[in-house]
Amino acid sequence: MSSPTLNAEDPDFGRDWIAPYEDEPGALPNPPASKWAVRWTWIRRGLAGSAALFVLLFLWLVFTAPLSKSLQPIAPPRLTLLAADGQAFAQNGAIISEPVKIARLPKHVTQAFIAIEDRRFYSHWGIDPRGLARAALNNMGSGGTQGGSTITQQLAKITFLTPERSLSRKAREMLIAFWLESWLTKDEILERYLSNVYFGDNVYGLRAAAHHYFNRQPEKLTLSQSAMLAGLVQAPSRLAPTRNPKAARKRARMVLDAMVAAGFVSETGANAAPLPPIVRGKESGLPTGTYFADWAMPQARAIAEESYGAQEIRTTLDARLQRTARSVIAGAPIGKAQVALVAMRPNGEVVAMIGGRSYDKSPFNRATQALRQPGSTFKLFVYLAALRAGMTPESMIDDSPITTGGYRPKNSGERYRGEITLKQAFARSSNVAAVKLYQKLGGDAVIKAARDLGIKSPLSDDPSLALGTSGVTLIELTSAFAAVAAKHYPVSPHGIPKDEPGILGKLLSSQRTFGSGTHDMLLELLAAPINEGTGHAAALRVDAFGKTGTSQDSRDALFIGFAGDLVVGVWLGNDDNTPLRGINGGNVPAKIWRNFMAAAISGAAPPPPPKPVESGIGNLSDIVPIELGNDSTISIGNGTGVSLDTNVGDVGINVKLDRDGLTIDARPPPEKAPPPSK
């Protein structure tokens, strides 16, 4: 029998030698995989995924992490603030000096840090498994918290990370350590570490620490001095030799023992090293803060160069005017009340600042931080809104009691004058006139006027706002009055000089100007309180403009105004918001303002007093005018006798008793202006 012919094109060709398909009858099943094989497969996949994730994270760091950050100081360096004349008056910030160079340091300096912090520094890749294991065993045995971090990890932590203690932060620290090791040499890592690490006493970096504790450069450190500085890194605040010399010396001895164990020095050499005395470098003696310095320091930081070492920043502070402010306030009869004063140029340059009775007792700045009711000084914005609406200082307003509505304010002493001009109402600080104007103009117009002049504090849209019931800061108010003095708004108060804007800067500026008519009318209104109203105690020999302010129950007393090239705001009040006793805006604040201006501005002395009293009323202590109510004010002065200002009907009466005897002057009532044309 002949065998069949083999044809490769036959569909059954070779079928006897082909394994059956699984879905065919008679197919053999695949042998089951072992459990260990399955587990190992997942382990390999997990390791591969972790490796891939690490590579991705590493590459992300390579392209995004700012390597230059490890060269920057980790704390704001010390800034010295200079007055406008170059006189230093305050320092603030960490003590930081120039970075160190490993090549210039004695070997025992770097060896001290390596011995106590990271003995295998030059052999690991950023993470030391032995160190981690050793730390873990020590912690298990002693219950301590030894970290086991390498110097590279410490650099990563202080430079790039927050001080939080968590596994995620530790993982990021390790990843950044690998990254630093791949980009920097060991010496570069050590240089950056030594230039940034904290040594206590607000001192950062080896160079600053060497000068602070031993008054020498790090290139001249002895073995024992190096050991003490290296020992501080573990707990700088607790081990600082200026605070705990015993603990610092004990720790230094531990560092020397570690250097012996590492083979860096002999035991004989370590034992022969005397523990160093503390020889501190010279300190400037400048305060770390003042009211002005605390306010101006953030502005100085914003323009300071990003670098190691101390810097000097010139400010707008006028040392003479600051002394004048302190002197005037020291001599003022303010009792136990707190006080604040801000003096600035019309362009916003703050030249003097008092934020309270004593910075040492209370650094809270009442000139820039306290939100207090401005009282009638807020009427500036009410009357500005009125002028914008077409009214003038001669426009009439009804100064009669408000008899409708839920809010019915009263004038001081419940004195009302009927139909009067806006100028008269502003001069006498009529409350009902201001509220009626507010109701006529609308709250939006008044609030807009305040916002335009630089008031940023929250303002309530309520008729009481016309009387200054919303809290604002003194510096805000003073800046608003500065806008009137400058003829443009807003004026931004600043403590660091600004460059004069060029033509393009002026074109792009957001500042706006008052219309000439509006500005002239504002000046007319602001002159009235001093010349004929509640602010007469602020009168000077030169033109002066300002407004008194007294909040409800005399909790705040203010005078804000300008003369010459100065704009000054004065505030008095109690921190617990209790009423002032015998003080209102027209007496003590106005007198402080006058006395400051008289000393600050050439030719701005107060008007000359009458001739000295030779008998009778002589030798009376000089006290400020006291308002008695019903628009009555009594003044007693050394050499000026006794003066009583009051009103009988619409007639103003001044009764004066001095060496010339009793004098009575009567002022006729002001003529009523015709009502404005409709």
XYZ file of C-alpha atoms in Angstrom:
678
model
C 0.000 0.000 0.000
C 1.412 3.216 -1.060
C 1.649 6.020 1.454
C -0.330 9.212 0.828
C 1.353 12.008 -0.961
C 2.322 14.919 1.327
C 1.081 18.237 0.034
C 2.034 21.365 1.918
C -1.045 23.078 0.562
C -3.299 20.422 2.057
C -5.175 21.872 5.101
C -4.343 18.755 7.138
C -0.651 18.886 6.275
C 1.396 18.499 9.473
C -1.678 18.263 11.661
C -0.367 15.174 13.429
C 2.573 17.248 14.680
C 0.587 20.357 15.770
C -0.633 20.606 19.359
C -4.385 20.848 19.605
C -6.004 24.251 20.244
C -7.377 24.844 23.716
C -10.909 25.148 22.455
C -10.714 21.970 20.530
C -11.829 18.670 21.969
C -8.981 16.847 23.633
C -6.901 19.984 24.313
C -4.633 19.800 27.404
C -5.000 22.588 30.102
C -2.039 24.926 31.038
C -0.349 23.889 34.242
C -1.351 26.196 37.189
C 1.237 28.805 38.297
C 2.582 28.488 41.816
C 1.565 31.023 44.540
C 5.164 32.167 44.950
C 5.468 32.780 41.212
C 2.357 34.987 41.327
C 3.660 36.919 44.356
C 7.074 37.404 42.810
C 5.439 38.751 39.657
C 3.566 41.370 41.677
C 6.688 42.210 43.653
C 8.622 42.806 40.463
C 5.812 44.958 39.090
C 5.718 46.971 42.335
C 9.458 47.508 42.319
C 9.384 48.511 38.680
C 6.527 50.933 39.324
C 8.320 52.449 42.327
C 11.504 52.820 40.310
C 9.593 54.479 37.495
C 7.874 56.824 39.940
C 11.221 57.709 41.542
C 12.704 58.429 38.123
C 9.745 60.619 37.192
C 9.929 62.531 40.466
C 13.664 62.916 40.112
C 13.297 64.227 36.564
C 10.586 66.609 37.767
C 12.964 67.957 40.398
C 15.753 68.275 37.859
C 13.653 70.542 35.660
C 11.567 72.425 38.240
C 13.346 72.660 41.593
C 15.274 75.907 42.083
C 18.800 74.790 42.806
C 19.746 78.412 43.464
C 17.529 78.364 46.558
C 20.204 76.396 48.383
C 22.447 79.428 47.952
C 19.965 81.852 49.525
C 19.825 82.605 53.250
C 17.020 80.695 54.914
C 16.063 83.680 57.093
C 15.653 87.365 56.212
C 19.076 88.970 56.722
C 19.505 91.892 59.091
C 18.431 95.258 57.766
C 19.466 98.536 59.296
C 16.991 101.363 58.781
C 18.416 104.828 58.293
C 16.652 108.130 58.775
C 16.568 110.556 55.885
C 19.814 112.117 57.134
C 21.603 108.753 57.198
C 21.329 108.209 60.963
C 20.684 104.546 61.887
C 17.728 104.088 64.217
C 16.669 100.413 64.096
C 17.808 96.945 63.071
C 15.728 93.904 62.305
C 16.288 90.410 60.956
C 18.685 87.514 61.366
C 22.434 87.914 61.761
C 23.816 86.513 58.505
C 27.182 87.014 56.886
C 28.906 85.942 53.712
C 29.033 82.230 52.740
C 32.118 80.214 53.640
C 34.500 78.402 51.263
C 35.640 74.927 52.272
C 39.054 75.399 50.705
C 39.765 78.345 53.014
C 38.645 76.690 56.252
C 41.014 74.742 58.520
C 40.410 71.003 58.263
C 39.400 70.739 61.904
C 36.464 73.072 61.254
C 34.779 70.850 58.675
C 35.878 67.699 60.489
C 34.090 68.824 63.641
C 30.754 69.077 61.808
C 31.254 65.831 59.892
C 32.236 63.922 63.029
C 29.153 64.893 65.015
C 26.565 65.235 62.245
C 27.450 62.875 59.366
C 30.602 60.765 59.687
C 30.081 59.029 56.330
C 29.328 62.290 54.488
C 31.960 61.802 51.787
C 30.961 58.188 51.047
C 27.156 58.143 50.837
C 24.799 59.384 48.113
C 22.728 61.740 50.225
C 21.176 59.047 52.427
C 23.123 56.892 54.852
C 21.383 53.522 55.469
C 23.821 52.772 58.298
C 22.998 56.052 59.960
C 19.280 55.409 59.641
C 19.633 51.917 61.092
C 21.835 53.179 63.936
C 19.342 55.926 64.759
C 16.468 53.432 64.715
C 18.269 51.090 67.117
C 19.175 53.948 69.455
C 15.619 55.203 69.474
C 14.273 51.721 70.221
C 16.700 51.257 73.050
C 16.522 54.680 74.658
C 13.168 55.954 73.551
C 14.888 59.003 71.998
C 14.296 60.765 68.715
C 17.650 60.558 66.957
C 17.039 61.454 63.323
C 19.822 59.871 61.362
C 19.680 62.583 58.712
C 22.764 63.243 56.656
C 24.185 66.714 56.101
C 22.690 66.615 52.615
C 19.267 65.811 54.054
C 19.610 68.633 56.566
C 20.427 71.048 53.745
C 17.373 69.812 51.844
C 15.195 70.289 54.917
C 16.312 73.797 55.902
C 16.388 75.061 52.338
C 13.369 73.553 50.613
C 10.986 72.130 53.228
C 8.907 73.120 56.222
C 9.778 71.911 59.735
C 6.787 69.539 59.898
C 7.404 65.983 61.107
C 5.758 63.478 58.787
C 6.628 60.529 56.593
C 5.758 62.467 53.435
C 8.111 65.293 54.357
C 10.849 62.760 55.148
C 10.313 61.148 51.738
C 10.577 64.535 50.000
C 13.704 65.267 52.030
C 15.358 62.044 50.798
C 14.379 62.709 47.199
C 15.807 66.250 47.305
C 18.960 64.873 48.941
C 19.501 62.537 45.971
C 18.894 65.455 43.636
C 21.391 67.707 45.464
C 24.012 64.959 45.385
C 23.575 64.583 41.638
C 24.036 68.273 40.909
C 26.540 69.460 43.509
C 29.902 68.295 44.730
C 30.342 67.237 48.325
C 32.250 70.414 49.141
C 29.537 72.554 47.561
C 26.889 70.798 49.665
C 28.944 71.290 52.813
C 29.566 74.960 51.978
C 25.874 75.635 51.538
C 25.030 73.754 54.701
C 27.576 75.626 56.835
C 26.479 78.973 55.334
C 22.800 78.455 56.243
C 22.520 76.319 59.379
C 21.164 77.941 62.549
C 23.526 78.540 65.493
C 21.163 80.151 68.031
C 20.847 83.805 69.124
C 19.195 84.608 65.760
C 22.517 83.798 64.042
C 22.641 81.855 60.761
C 25.732 80.577 59.009
C 29.221 79.733 60.216
C 30.750 83.115 59.438
C 28.167 85.057 61.428
C 28.353 82.523 64.288
C 32.153 82.715 64.500
C 31.968 86.501 64.796
C 28.991 86.476 67.168
C 30.416 84.018 69.703
C 34.187 84.416 69.285
C 34.674 87.724 67.425
C 36.768 86.137 64.700
C 36.498 84.894 61.149
C 35.785 81.163 60.560
C 39.164 80.816 58.837
C 40.772 81.542 62.224
C 38.704 79.210 64.427
C 40.591 76.966 66.841
C 39.878 73.273 67.347
C 37.849 73.821 70.512
C 35.921 76.752 68.998
C 35.059 74.619 65.978
C 33.860 71.832 68.280
C 31.592 74.195 70.207
C 30.031 75.635 67.048
C 29.506 72.167 65.573
C 27.818 71.114 68.788
C 25.259 73.911 68.605
C 23.546 72.553 65.480
C 21.685 69.818 67.388
C 19.799 72.235 69.661
C 20.939 75.814 68.967
C 18.439 77.601 71.185
C 19.166 75.395 74.203
C 22.931 75.075 73.684
C 23.798 78.679 72.754
C 26.856 79.492 74.925
C 25.511 82.986 75.650
C 22.524 81.382 77.364
C 23.807 78.031 78.624
C 27.624 77.997 78.645
C 27.816 74.845 80.762
C 25.718 72.807 78.326
C 27.602 74.287 75.355
C 30.982 73.220 76.778
C 29.682 69.728 77.587
C 28.442 69.351 74.027
C 31.783 70.636 72.662
C 33.554 67.884 74.584
C 31.241 65.329 72.940
C 32.215 66.707 69.524
C 35.897 66.366 70.357
C 35.319 62.731 71.400
C 33.518 62.115 68.084
C 36.483 63.585 66.200
C 38.781 61.177 68.049
C 36.499 58.245 67.185
C 36.491 59.299 63.536
C 40.275 59.504 63.490
C 40.368 63.228 62.779
C 42.373 64.141 65.892
C 44.294 62.198 68.473
C 42.984 61.705 71.949
C 45.932 63.667 73.261
C 45.180 66.556 70.917
C 41.499 66.560 71.870
C 42.260 66.535 75.583
C 44.747 69.347 75.142
C 42.193 71.597 73.475
C 40.984 74.124 76.074
C 37.269 74.853 76.055
C 36.902 78.329 74.553
C 35.719 81.445 76.371
C 32.915 83.474 74.803
C 34.141 86.734 73.301
C 31.163 88.332 71.624
C 31.512 90.651 68.677
C 30.543 94.286 68.947
C 26.826 94.964 68.845
C 25.326 98.093 67.351
C 23.048 98.788 70.296
C 20.216 99.769 67.951
C 16.695 98.718 68.880
C 15.159 95.901 66.895
C 11.944 97.800 66.523
C 10.180 101.127 66.863
C 6.690 102.132 65.813
C 8.003 103.520 62.543
C 10.490 100.673 62.018
C 7.829 97.987 62.450
C 5.649 99.743 59.882
C 8.424 100.478 57.385
C 10.345 97.170 57.649
C 8.091 95.182 55.242
C 8.547 97.970 52.700
C 12.325 97.785 53.200
C 12.288 93.990 52.799
C 10.458 94.358 49.501
C 13.296 96.367 47.970
C 16.234 94.732 49.776
C 18.603 92.698 47.651
C 18.493 88.930 47.940
C 21.882 88.323 49.461
C 23.801 87.349 52.551
C 24.951 89.968 54.981
C 23.473 93.066 56.530
C 22.057 95.852 54.398
C 21.177 99.471 55.050
C 17.953 100.987 53.774
C 17.312 104.726 53.862
C 13.814 105.700 54.983
C 11.705 108.857 54.944
C 11.919 109.321 58.723
C 13.083 112.793 59.755
C 15.086 112.366 62.957
C 14.484 115.977 64.036
C 10.744 115.789 63.537
C 10.598 112.431 65.324
C 12.340 113.976 68.344
C 9.975 116.937 68.150
C 6.957 114.634 68.164
C 8.200 112.773 71.228
C 8.982 116.017 73.046
C 5.609 117.597 72.312
C 3.695 114.506 73.406
C 5.798 114.131 76.544
C 4.737 117.632 77.604
C 1.059 117.256 76.749
C -1.583 116.777 79.494
C -2.858 113.419 78.254
C -3.181 111.714 81.626
C -3.239 107.940 81.248
C -4.625 108.029 77.693
C -2.820 106.523 74.741
C -1.642 108.756 71.943
C -0.731 108.455 68.274
C 0.761 110.933 65.827
C 1.523 110.658 62.115
C 3.373 113.360 60.209
C 3.829 113.107 56.457
C 4.595 115.207 53.422
C 1.781 115.831 50.946
C 3.320 113.155 48.705
C 2.825 110.502 51.422
C 6.372 110.356 52.818
C 5.965 109.648 56.536
C 8.494 111.731 58.457
C 7.451 111.059 62.065
C 5.331 108.454 63.810
C 4.235 107.877 67.388
C 2.174 104.734 67.919
C 1.675 104.889 71.677
C 3.019 106.162 74.973
C 5.818 103.549 75.102
C 6.972 101.053 72.484
C 8.715 98.947 75.138
C 5.484 98.549 77.104
C 3.228 98.140 74.081
C 4.543 97.716 70.503
C 0.959 97.827 69.187
C 0.936 100.710 66.708
C -2.128 102.855 67.270
C -1.246 105.006 64.284
C -1.361 102.189 61.752
C -3.128 99.237 63.386
C -5.900 100.605 65.595
C -9.349 100.930 64.000
C -10.932 103.787 65.931
C -13.906 106.037 65.289
C -12.722 109.217 63.563
C -15.590 111.342 64.849
C -16.121 114.593 63.012
C -12.873 114.337 61.044
C -14.902 112.038 58.782
C -17.073 115.008 57.817
C -14.392 115.889 55.276
C -15.799 113.179 53.013
C -19.423 114.244 53.588
C -18.643 117.793 52.559
C -16.502 116.677 49.612
C -19.506 114.703 48.353
C -21.620 117.834 48.801
C -19.203 119.930 46.741
C -19.180 117.260 44.036
C -22.970 117.489 43.971
C -22.812 121.189 43.130
C -23.048 122.749 46.580
C -20.662 125.466 47.810
C -19.420 126.644 51.208
C -22.149 129.307 51.058
C -24.929 126.815 50.376
C -27.503 126.718 53.173
C -28.266 123.809 55.454
C -30.859 123.569 58.199
C -29.098 123.203 61.547
C -32.253 122.190 63.389
C -32.992 119.025 65.384
C -33.923 115.952 63.386
C -37.457 114.926 64.365
C -38.156 112.095 61.928
C -36.631 108.661 61.359
C -35.003 106.260 63.767
C -31.652 108.060 63.924
C -31.790 111.474 65.612
C -28.306 112.748 66.439
C -27.780 115.873 68.508
C -25.293 118.690 68.291
C -22.730 119.179 71.006
C -24.441 120.839 73.941
C -27.724 120.504 71.981
C -27.031 123.898 70.406
C -28.752 124.542 67.071
C -28.492 127.568 64.764
C -31.245 127.146 62.191
C -30.342 128.021 58.604
C -26.562 128.321 58.281
C -23.991 127.954 55.526
C -22.020 124.781 54.931
C -18.912 126.687 55.979
C -20.501 127.624 59.318
C -21.735 124.074 59.823
C -18.270 122.677 59.130
C -16.563 125.247 61.364
C -18.859 124.497 64.321
C -18.934 120.765 63.477
C -22.712 120.511 63.355
C -23.796 116.890 63.645
C -27.344 117.339 62.362
C -26.085 119.245 59.320
C -23.688 116.421 58.446
C -26.392 113.764 58.798
C -28.847 115.781 56.711
C -26.215 116.149 54.015
C -25.591 112.392 54.150
C -29.307 111.668 53.735
C -29.587 114.156 50.885
C -26.512 112.978 48.986
C -26.810 109.251 49.699
C -24.355 106.916 51.387
C -22.797 105.812 48.099
C -21.600 109.337 47.331
C -20.039 109.779 50.780
C -18.384 106.364 50.755
C -17.048 107.003 47.256
C -15.499 110.263 48.428
C -13.800 108.415 51.302
C -12.561 105.633 49.013
C -11.239 108.144 46.490
C -9.127 109.784 49.196
C -7.640 106.469 50.302
C -9.881 105.107 53.069
C -9.709 101.313 52.777
C -11.264 100.228 56.085
C -14.832 98.833 56.025
C -17.497 101.556 56.044
C -21.128 101.014 57.012
C -23.749 102.621 54.746
C -25.662 104.221 57.573
C -26.463 107.866 58.412
C -24.287 107.583 61.518
C -21.296 107.198 59.178
C -21.497 110.971 58.650
C -20.363 111.350 62.269
C -17.466 108.914 61.896
C -18.857 105.773 63.511
C -16.920 103.311 61.318
C -13.424 102.516 62.538
C -10.458 103.675 60.460
C -6.739 104.051 61.116
C -5.076 107.351 61.866
C -2.654 106.940 58.959
C -5.594 106.464 56.578
C -7.222 109.667 57.765
C -3.980 111.604 57.618
C -3.384 110.369 54.054
C -6.862 111.596 53.078
C -6.080 115.090 54.360
C -2.716 114.842 52.572
C -4.638 114.362 49.335
C -6.260 117.760 49.836
C -2.860 119.307 50.607
C -1.346 117.656 47.516
C -4.313 118.588 45.247
C -4.489 115.023 43.969
C -5.716 111.693 45.251
C -5.151 109.117 46.544
C -1.964 109.682 48.497
C -0.222 106.468 49.504
C 1.692 106.706 52.807
C 5.156 105.168 52.604
C 8.315 104.934 54.657
C 10.804 104.251 51.836
C 11.542 107.047 49.336
C 10.045 106.589 45.888
C 11.554 107.675 42.614
C 9.886 110.602 40.942
C 7.718 109.175 38.149
C 8.656 110.048 34.617
C 6.352 111.364 31.937
C 5.108 107.873 31.082
C 4.633 107.054 34.757
C 2.550 110.175 35.249
C 0.440 109.306 32.220
C -0.190 105.794 33.511
C -0.734 106.909 37.110
C -4.091 106.188 38.727
C -3.957 109.478 40.628
C -6.648 112.013 39.914
C -6.796 115.712 40.636
C -9.433 117.842 42.275
C -11.080 120.400 40.107
C -9.670 123.838 40.877
C -13.021 125.028 42.134
C -13.555 121.972 44.330
C -10.083 122.206 45.794
C -10.417 125.906 46.606
C -13.730 125.264 48.347
C -12.225 122.375 50.347
C -9.471 124.688 51.563
C -12.078 127.284 52.526
C -13.965 124.703 54.548
C -10.843 123.297 56.257
C -9.633 126.782 57.227
C -12.902 127.579 58.983
C -12.575 125.309 62.078
C -9.198 126.870 62.931
C -10.128 130.461 62.135
C -13.613 130.570 63.589
C -14.661 127.208 64.945
C -13.844 124.173 67.050
C -10.162 124.069 66.062
C -9.086 127.544 67.146
C -6.559 126.033 69.565
C -4.585 124.873 66.495
C -4.083 128.370 65.088
C -0.640 129.230 63.698
C 1.004 132.310 62.246
C 0.790 130.685 58.818
C -2.262 129.431 56.967
C -3.476 126.244 58.576
C -6.221 123.820 57.634
C -7.741 121.038 59.673
C -10.658 119.431 61.435
C -11.433 118.359 64.971
C -13.018 115.027 65.795
C -14.568 113.586 68.933
C -16.301 110.221 68.880
C -19.345 109.223 70.900
C -18.902 109.691 74.658
C -15.434 111.166 73.968
C -13.844 107.761 73.430
C -11.624 109.211 70.697
C -10.281 112.712 70.238
C -8.536 113.797 67.042
C -7.156 116.733 65.173
C -5.957 116.305 61.594
C -4.703 119.075 59.393
C -1.916 120.547 57.318
C 0.223 123.644 57.112
C 3.320 124.416 55.097
C 4.643 121.126 53.718
C 3.431 118.906 56.569
C 0.231 116.933 57.125
C -0.240 115.743 60.708
C -2.811 113.584 62.438
C -3.136 113.355 66.228
C -5.298 110.849 68.126
C -5.978 110.322 71.826
C -7.944 107.496 73.398
C -7.925 104.590 75.799
C -7.129 101.072 74.640
C -10.164 99.727 76.501
C -12.380 102.246 74.673
C -13.456 103.968 77.871
C -14.360 107.680 77.635
C -11.683 110.328 77.937
C -11.996 112.775 80.800
C -11.955 116.440 79.823
C -10.424 115.806 76.409
C -11.980 116.430 73.009
C -10.654 117.077 69.549
C -10.608 120.824 70.015
C -8.356 120.943 73.054
C -5.501 118.496 73.711
C -5.136 117.007 70.188
C -5.395 120.467 68.614
C -2.767 121.835 70.974
C -0.407 118.891 70.316
C -0.855 119.517 66.599
C -0.178 123.228 66.998
C 2.916 122.750 69.139
C 4.356 120.174 66.763
C 3.701 122.355 63.734
C 5.125 125.434 65.429
C 8.397 123.608 66.038
C 8.464 121.754 62.712
C 7.665 124.516 60.216
C 9.682 127.677 59.889
C 7.498 130.670 60.666
C 4.640 128.492 61.892
C 4.852 129.467 65.546
C 1.561 129.934 67.336
C 0.149 133.469 67.555
C 1.888 135.588 70.191
C 0.157 135.491 73.583
C -1.012 138.630 75.348
C 1.371 140.445 77.667
C 2.238 138.602 80.874
C -0.046 139.135 83.822
C 1.667 141.066 86.574
C -0.962 140.662 89.240
C -4.277 139.062 89.916
C -4.389 136.069 87.612
C -0.613 135.608 87.244
C 1.300 132.350 87.372
C -1.593 130.102 86.413
C -0.563 126.788 84.935
C -0.984 126.593 81.199
C -3.828 124.245 80.385
C -5.730 123.625 77.190
C -9.141 125.069 76.380
C -11.955 123.130 78.029
C -15.328 122.867 76.315
C -18.165 123.353 78.787
C -21.051 122.481 76.504
C -23.563 124.800 74.868
C -20.696 125.970 72.606
C -18.910 127.421 75.617
C -15.143 127.148 76.092
C -12.968 128.337 78.960
C -9.217 128.822 78.582
C -6.655 129.445 81.317
C -3.073 130.265 80.416
C 0.141 131.331 82.037
C 0.228 135.051 81.432
C -2.964 135.101 79.352
C -5.566 135.228 82.079
C -8.971 133.592 81.840
C -11.032 133.617 78.657
C -14.629 132.413 78.254
C -16.153 131.930 74.809
C -19.922 131.427 74.772
C -23.068 132.401 72.918
C -26.124 134.377 73.932
C -28.725 133.639 71.357
C -27.052 134.056 67.990
C -24.495 136.474 69.403
C -21.002 135.178 70.251
C -19.583 136.528 73.526
C -15.937 136.520 74.682
C -15.344 137.371 78.325
C -11.680 137.919 79.217
C -10.064 138.661 82.549
C -6.387 139.631 82.488
C -4.094 142.336 83.806
C -5.996 144.922 81.825
C -9.170 144.046 83.661
C -12.442 142.596 82.422
C -13.133 142.770 78.709
C -16.333 141.684 76.957
C -16.450 141.397 73.182
C -19.567 140.585 71.212
C -19.620 139.097 67.728
C -22.803 139.734 65.729
C -24.497 136.702 64.181
C -23.325 135.856 60.676
C -25.405 137.144 57.849
C -27.459 134.518 56.189
C -26.564 133.882 52.599
C -29.436 133.828 50.117
C -30.698 130.363 49.291
C -29.065 128.789 46.242
C -30.872 129.160 42.987
C -32.765 126.126 41.866
